[in-house]
Structures are given as C-alpha cells and as structure tokens.
PDB file of C-alpha atoms in Angstrom:
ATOM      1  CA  UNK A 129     -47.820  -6.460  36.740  1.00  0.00           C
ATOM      2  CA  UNK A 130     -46.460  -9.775  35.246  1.00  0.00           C
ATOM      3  CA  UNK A 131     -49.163  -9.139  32.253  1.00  0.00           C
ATOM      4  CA  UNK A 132     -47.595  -5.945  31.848  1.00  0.00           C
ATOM      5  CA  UNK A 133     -43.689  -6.982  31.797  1.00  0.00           C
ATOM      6  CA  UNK A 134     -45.071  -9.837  29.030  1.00  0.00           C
ATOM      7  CA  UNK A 135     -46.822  -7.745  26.847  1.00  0.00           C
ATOM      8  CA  UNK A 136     -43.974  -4.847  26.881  1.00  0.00           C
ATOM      9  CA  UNK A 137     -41.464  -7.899  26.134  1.00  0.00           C
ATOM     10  CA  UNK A 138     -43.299  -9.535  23.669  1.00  0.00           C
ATOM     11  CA  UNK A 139     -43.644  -5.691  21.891  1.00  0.00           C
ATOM     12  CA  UNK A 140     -39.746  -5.296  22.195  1.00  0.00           C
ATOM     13  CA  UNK A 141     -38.996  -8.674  20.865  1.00  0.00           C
ATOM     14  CA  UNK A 142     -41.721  -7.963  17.822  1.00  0.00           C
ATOM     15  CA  UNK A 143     -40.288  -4.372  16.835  1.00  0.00           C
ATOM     16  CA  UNK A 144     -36.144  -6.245  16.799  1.00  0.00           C
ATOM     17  CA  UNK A 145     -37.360  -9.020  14.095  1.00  0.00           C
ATOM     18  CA  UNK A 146     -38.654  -5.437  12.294  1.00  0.00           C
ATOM     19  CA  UNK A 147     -35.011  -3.942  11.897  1.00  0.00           C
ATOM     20  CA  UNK A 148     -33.253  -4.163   9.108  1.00  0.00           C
ATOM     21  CA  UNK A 149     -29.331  -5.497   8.948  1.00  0.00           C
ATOM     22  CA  UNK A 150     -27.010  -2.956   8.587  1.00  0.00           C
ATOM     23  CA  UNK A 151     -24.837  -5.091   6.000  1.00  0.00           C
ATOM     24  CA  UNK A 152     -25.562  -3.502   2.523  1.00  0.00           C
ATOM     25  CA  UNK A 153     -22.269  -3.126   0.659  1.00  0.00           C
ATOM     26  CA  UNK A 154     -22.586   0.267  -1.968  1.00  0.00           C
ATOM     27  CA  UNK A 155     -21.805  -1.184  -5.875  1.00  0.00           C
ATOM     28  CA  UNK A 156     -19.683   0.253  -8.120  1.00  0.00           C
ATOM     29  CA  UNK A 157     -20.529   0.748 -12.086  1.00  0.00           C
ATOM     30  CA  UNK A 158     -19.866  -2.805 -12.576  1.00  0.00           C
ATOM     31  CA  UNK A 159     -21.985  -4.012  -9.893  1.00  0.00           C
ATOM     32  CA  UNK A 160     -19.479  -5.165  -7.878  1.00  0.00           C
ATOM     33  CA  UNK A 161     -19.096  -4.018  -4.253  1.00  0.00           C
ATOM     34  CA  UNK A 162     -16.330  -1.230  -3.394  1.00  0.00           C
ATOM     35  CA  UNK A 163     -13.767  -2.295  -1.493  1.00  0.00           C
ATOM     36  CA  UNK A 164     -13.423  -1.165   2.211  1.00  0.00           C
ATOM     37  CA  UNK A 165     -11.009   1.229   2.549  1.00  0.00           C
ATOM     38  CA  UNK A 166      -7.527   0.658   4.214  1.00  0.00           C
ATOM     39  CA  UNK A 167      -7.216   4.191   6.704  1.00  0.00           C
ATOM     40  CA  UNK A 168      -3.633   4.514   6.961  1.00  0.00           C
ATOM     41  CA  UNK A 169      -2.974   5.923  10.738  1.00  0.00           C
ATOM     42  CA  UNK A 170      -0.263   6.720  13.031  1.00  0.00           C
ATOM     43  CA  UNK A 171       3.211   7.015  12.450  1.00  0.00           C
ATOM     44  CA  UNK A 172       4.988   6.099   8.544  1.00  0.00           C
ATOM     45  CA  UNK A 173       8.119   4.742  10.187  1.00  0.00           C
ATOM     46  CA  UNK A 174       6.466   1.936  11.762  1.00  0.00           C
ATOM     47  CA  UNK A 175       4.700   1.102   8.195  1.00  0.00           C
ATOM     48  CA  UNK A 176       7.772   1.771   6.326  1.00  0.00           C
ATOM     49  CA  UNK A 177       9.609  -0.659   8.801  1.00  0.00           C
ATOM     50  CA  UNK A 178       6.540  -3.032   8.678  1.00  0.00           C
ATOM     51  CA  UNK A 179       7.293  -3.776   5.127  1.00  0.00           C
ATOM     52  CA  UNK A 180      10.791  -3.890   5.291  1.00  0.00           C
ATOM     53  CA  UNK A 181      10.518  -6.799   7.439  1.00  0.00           C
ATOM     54  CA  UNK A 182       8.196  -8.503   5.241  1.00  0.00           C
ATOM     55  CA  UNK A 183      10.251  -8.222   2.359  1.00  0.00           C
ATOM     56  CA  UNK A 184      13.269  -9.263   4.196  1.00  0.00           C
ATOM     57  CA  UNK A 185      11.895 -12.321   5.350  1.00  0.00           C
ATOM     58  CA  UNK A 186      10.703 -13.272   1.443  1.00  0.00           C
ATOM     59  CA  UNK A 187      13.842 -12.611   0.524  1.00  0.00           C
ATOM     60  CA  UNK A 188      15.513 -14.583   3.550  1.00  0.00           C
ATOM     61  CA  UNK A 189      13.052 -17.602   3.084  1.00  0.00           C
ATOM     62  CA  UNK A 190      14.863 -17.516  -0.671  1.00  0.00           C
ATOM     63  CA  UNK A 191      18.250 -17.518   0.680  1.00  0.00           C
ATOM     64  CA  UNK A 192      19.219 -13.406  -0.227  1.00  0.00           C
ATOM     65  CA  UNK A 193      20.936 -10.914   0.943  1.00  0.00           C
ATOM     66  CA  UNK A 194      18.583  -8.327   3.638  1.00  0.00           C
ATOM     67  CA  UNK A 195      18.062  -4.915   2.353  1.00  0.00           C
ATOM     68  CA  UNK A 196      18.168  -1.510   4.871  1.00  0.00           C
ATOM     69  CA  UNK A 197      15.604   1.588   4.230  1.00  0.00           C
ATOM     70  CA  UNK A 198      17.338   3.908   2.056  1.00  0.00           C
ATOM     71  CA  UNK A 199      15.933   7.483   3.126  1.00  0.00           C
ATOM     72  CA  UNK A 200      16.630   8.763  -0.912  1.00  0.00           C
ATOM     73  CA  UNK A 201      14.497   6.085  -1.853  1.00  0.00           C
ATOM     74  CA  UNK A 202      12.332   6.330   0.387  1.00  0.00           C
ATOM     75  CA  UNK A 203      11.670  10.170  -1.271  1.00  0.00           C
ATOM     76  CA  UNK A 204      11.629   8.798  -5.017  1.00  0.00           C
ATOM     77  CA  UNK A 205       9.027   6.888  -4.004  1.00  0.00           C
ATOM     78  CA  UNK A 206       7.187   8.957  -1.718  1.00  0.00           C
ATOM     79  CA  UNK A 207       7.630  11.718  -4.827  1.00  0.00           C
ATOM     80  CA  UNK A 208       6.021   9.143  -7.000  1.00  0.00           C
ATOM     81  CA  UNK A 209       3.214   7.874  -5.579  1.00  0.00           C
ATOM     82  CA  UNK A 210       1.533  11.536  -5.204  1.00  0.00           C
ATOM     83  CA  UNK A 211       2.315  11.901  -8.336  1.00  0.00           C
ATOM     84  CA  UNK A 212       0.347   9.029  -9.600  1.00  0.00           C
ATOM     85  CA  UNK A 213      -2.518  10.126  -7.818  1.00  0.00           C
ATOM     86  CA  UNK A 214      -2.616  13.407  -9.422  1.00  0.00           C
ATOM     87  CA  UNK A 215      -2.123  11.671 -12.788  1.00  0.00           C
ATOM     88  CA  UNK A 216      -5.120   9.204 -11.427  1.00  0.00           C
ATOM     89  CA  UNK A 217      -3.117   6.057 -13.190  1.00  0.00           C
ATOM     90  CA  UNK A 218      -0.663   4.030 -11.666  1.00  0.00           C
ATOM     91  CA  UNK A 219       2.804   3.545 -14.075  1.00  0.00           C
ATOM     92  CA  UNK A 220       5.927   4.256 -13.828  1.00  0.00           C
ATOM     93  CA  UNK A 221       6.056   7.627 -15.354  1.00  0.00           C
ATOM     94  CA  UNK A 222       6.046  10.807 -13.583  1.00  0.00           C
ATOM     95  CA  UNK A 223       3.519  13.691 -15.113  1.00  0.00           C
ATOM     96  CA  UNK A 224       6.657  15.445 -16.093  1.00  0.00           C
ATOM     97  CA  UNK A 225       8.308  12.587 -18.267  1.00  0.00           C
ATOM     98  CA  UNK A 226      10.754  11.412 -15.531  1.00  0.00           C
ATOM     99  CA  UNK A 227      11.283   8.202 -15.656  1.00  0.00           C
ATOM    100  CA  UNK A 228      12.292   6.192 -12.116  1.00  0.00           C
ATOM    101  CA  UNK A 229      15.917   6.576 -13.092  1.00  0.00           C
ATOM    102  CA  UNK A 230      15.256  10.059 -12.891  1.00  0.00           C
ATOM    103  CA  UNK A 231      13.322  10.497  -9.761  1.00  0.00           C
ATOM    104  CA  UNK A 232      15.955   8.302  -7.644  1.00  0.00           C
ATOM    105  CA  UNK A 233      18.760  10.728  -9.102  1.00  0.00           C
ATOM    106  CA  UNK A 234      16.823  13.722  -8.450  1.00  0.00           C
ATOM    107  CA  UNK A 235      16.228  12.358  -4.537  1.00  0.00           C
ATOM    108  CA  UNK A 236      20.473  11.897  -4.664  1.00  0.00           C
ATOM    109  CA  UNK A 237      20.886   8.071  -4.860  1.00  0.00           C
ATOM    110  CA  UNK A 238      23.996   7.299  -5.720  1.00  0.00           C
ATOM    111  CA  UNK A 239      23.604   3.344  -6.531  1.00  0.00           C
ATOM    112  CA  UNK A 240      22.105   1.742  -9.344  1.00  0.00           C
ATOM    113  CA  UNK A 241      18.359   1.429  -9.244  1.00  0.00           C
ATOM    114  CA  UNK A 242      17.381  -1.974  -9.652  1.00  0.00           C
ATOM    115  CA  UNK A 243      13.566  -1.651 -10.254  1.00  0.00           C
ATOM    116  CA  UNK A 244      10.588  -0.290  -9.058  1.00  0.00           C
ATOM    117  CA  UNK A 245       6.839  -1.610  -8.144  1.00  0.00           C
ATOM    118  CA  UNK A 246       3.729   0.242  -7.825  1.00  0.00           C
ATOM    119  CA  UNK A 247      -0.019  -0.289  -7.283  1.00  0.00           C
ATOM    120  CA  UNK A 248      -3.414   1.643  -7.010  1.00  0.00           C
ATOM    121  CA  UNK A 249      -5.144   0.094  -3.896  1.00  0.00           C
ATOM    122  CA  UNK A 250      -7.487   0.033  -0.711  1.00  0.00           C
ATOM    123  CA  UNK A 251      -5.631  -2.745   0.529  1.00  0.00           C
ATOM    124  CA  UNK A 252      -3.143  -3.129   3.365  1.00  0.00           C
ATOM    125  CA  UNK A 253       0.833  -2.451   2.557  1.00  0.00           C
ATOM    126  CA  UNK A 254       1.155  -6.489   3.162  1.00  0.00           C
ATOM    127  CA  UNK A 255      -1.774  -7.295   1.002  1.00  0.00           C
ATOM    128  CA  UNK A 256      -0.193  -5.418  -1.972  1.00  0.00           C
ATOM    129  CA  UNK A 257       3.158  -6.688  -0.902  1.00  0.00           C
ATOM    130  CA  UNK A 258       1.344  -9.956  -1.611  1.00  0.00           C
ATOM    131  CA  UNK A 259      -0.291  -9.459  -5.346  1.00  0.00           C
ATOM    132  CA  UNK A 260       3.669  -7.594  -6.146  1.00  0.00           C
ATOM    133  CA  UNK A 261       4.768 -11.539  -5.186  1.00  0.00           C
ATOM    134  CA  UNK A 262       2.082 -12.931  -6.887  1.00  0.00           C
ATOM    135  CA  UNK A 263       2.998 -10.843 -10.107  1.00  0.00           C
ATOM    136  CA  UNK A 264       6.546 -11.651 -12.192  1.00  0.00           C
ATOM    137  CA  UNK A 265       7.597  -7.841 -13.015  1.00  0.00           C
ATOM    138  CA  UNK A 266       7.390  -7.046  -9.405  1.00  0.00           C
ATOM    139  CA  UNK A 267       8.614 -10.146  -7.582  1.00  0.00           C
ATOM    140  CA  UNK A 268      11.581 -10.189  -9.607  1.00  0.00           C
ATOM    141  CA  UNK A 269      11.928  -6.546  -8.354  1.00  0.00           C
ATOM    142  CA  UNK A 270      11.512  -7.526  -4.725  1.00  0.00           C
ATOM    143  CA  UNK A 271      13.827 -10.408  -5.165  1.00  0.00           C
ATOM    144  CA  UNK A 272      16.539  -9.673  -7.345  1.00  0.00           C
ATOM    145  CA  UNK A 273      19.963 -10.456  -5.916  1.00  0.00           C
ATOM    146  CA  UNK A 274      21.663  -7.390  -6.613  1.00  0.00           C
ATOM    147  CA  UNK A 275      19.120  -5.054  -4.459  1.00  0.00           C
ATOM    148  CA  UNK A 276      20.774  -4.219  -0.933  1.00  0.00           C
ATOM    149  CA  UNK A 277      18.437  -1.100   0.060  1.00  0.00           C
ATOM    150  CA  UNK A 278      14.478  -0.380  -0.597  1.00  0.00           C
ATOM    151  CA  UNK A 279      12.755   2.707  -0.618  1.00  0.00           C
ATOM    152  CA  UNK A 280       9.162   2.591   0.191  1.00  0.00           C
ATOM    153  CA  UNK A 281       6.137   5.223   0.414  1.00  0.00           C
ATOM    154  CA  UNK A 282       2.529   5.594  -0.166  1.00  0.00           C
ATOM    155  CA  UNK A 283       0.055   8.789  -0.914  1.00  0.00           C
ATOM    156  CA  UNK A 284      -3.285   8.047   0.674  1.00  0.00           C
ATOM    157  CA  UNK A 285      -6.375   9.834  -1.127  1.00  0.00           C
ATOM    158  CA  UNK A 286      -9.147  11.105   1.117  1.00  0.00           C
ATOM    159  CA  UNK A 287     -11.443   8.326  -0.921  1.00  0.00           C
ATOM    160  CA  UNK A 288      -8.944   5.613   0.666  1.00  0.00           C
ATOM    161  CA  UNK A 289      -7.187   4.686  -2.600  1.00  0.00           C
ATOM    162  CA  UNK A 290      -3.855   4.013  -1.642  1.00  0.00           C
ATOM    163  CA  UNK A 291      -0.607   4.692  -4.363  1.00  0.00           C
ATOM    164  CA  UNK A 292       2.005   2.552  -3.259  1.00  0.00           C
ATOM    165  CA  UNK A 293       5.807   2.976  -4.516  1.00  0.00           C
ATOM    166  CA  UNK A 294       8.703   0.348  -4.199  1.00  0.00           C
ATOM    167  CA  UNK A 295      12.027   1.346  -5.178  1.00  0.00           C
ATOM    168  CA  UNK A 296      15.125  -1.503  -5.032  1.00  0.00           C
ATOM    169  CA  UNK A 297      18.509  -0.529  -5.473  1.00  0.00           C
ATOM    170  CA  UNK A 298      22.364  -1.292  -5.290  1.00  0.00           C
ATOM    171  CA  UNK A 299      24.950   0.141  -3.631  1.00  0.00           C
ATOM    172  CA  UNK A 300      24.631   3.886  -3.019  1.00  0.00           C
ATOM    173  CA  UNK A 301      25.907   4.037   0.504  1.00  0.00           C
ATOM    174  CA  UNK A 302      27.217   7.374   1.754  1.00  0.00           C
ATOM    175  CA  UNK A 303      30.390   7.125   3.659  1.00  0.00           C
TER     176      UNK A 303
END
C-alpha cells in the first residue's frame, strides 16, 4: 500500500512541474503589455468624494483654501468625459465645438471656471490624480488659489479605458 501512495505521489508531483504559469501578459502593437484594467464598482459618490479628499489635502499640504463638490460641475464634467470617449481622443473640446466655458454654463454654473484636466486611462482616480500633479497644465489647475469648488466625473468604456474630467472653479454659490 505504501508503494502505491509513493508512486501516485511521485506521479502528482511529476504532472505539477508540467503546468504552465498562468502569467502571460497580452502585447499591444508596440509590444508592450496592456495595462490591467481599473473596474470602476459601487457607488460614484464615494469616488467622487475619494478624490475630493485627495485634492484637498494637496492643496492643504500647500497652504490653500479646501474646495466643496459642486453638483454643476460635477455634470460638465460627467458631460465631457462621455463625450471624449465617443470622440476616442481626450482634449478639451466637445464633438460639438463647445469649449469647457461652454459646457460649465450649459450645466448652470454661475462662477468663473478656473480650468479643467482630463485624461484617457486604466488607472485608478488617485493614480491619474497623480500624473495631473506630475504635469504643469493640470497641477496648476488643481492648485490654483482662486478655485473654491471641483467638479469631477469619469465615463468608463466596457474595454476599461477610463475618461476622466476635472473641472475647478470660483465662486458660483447659489443662495
């Protein structure tokens, strides 16, 4: 019986050195390997809210002013970043002309928009929060000193890619 138990072990233990890792990345044209995508779950506020934070603390580790969600904003943005996945290029133009002056007017901001930042991705909102700091169009968005509310949304693909739209603005308060 031992004979047995060894031989059936040693024939388990033979066919595991046969298997083949599951670890093969698929390559793009360039040859590169495709990112992993980022599956955006649950509920938006919490995202939304996520990055809000993280921008407020940038901003508070530079000694500015907080900025509060701005749900106009928040619409431009959300407007735009479907848009610039049916236009398949992230810029700041929407595929009717508008510009982002336009869109936060047409959502019924009031305030003056201050800038906006956008990005193609599969990454995380806090990893593209990251490159937008690492970049100087967008980080002077993010940290100008005249921005007091932020708009923020995000059209997810069902490849993964990820549009991402910042909006920063300045007053605009309702009473």
């Amino acid at each position: 019986m031992a004979r047995i138990l060894s031989l059936l072990l040693i024939c388990f233990v033979g066919l595991a050195a046969c298997t083949v890792p599951n670890n093969t990345q698929t390559l793009g044209a360039d040859g590169k390997p495709l990112p992993t995508p980022y599956k955006i779950r649950g509920n938006s506020d919490k995202l939304q809210f996520r990055m809000l934070d993280s921008v407020n603390a940038l901003r508070q580790a530079s000694g500015l002013q907080p900025v509060q969600l701005d749900a106009r904003l928040n619409a431009a943005a959300a407007t735009h970043a479907r848009d610039m996945s049916v236009q398949n290029r992230p810029w700041h133009f929407g595929s009717d002309g508008s510009s982002p002056l336009d869109r936060v007017r047409r959502a019924g901001y009031t305030g003056t928009l201050v800038g906006e930042a956008i990005s193609e991705t599969y990454e995380t909102e806090l990893e593209t929060l990251a490159a937008w700091m690492d970049s100087p169009g967008p980080r002077s968005v993010i940290m100008d000193p005249k921005a007091n509310q932020m708009g923020f949304s995000w059209f997810q693909e069902n490849s993964g890619k990820i549009w991402w739209t910042l909006e920063m603005g300045s007053g605009g308060f309702s009473s």
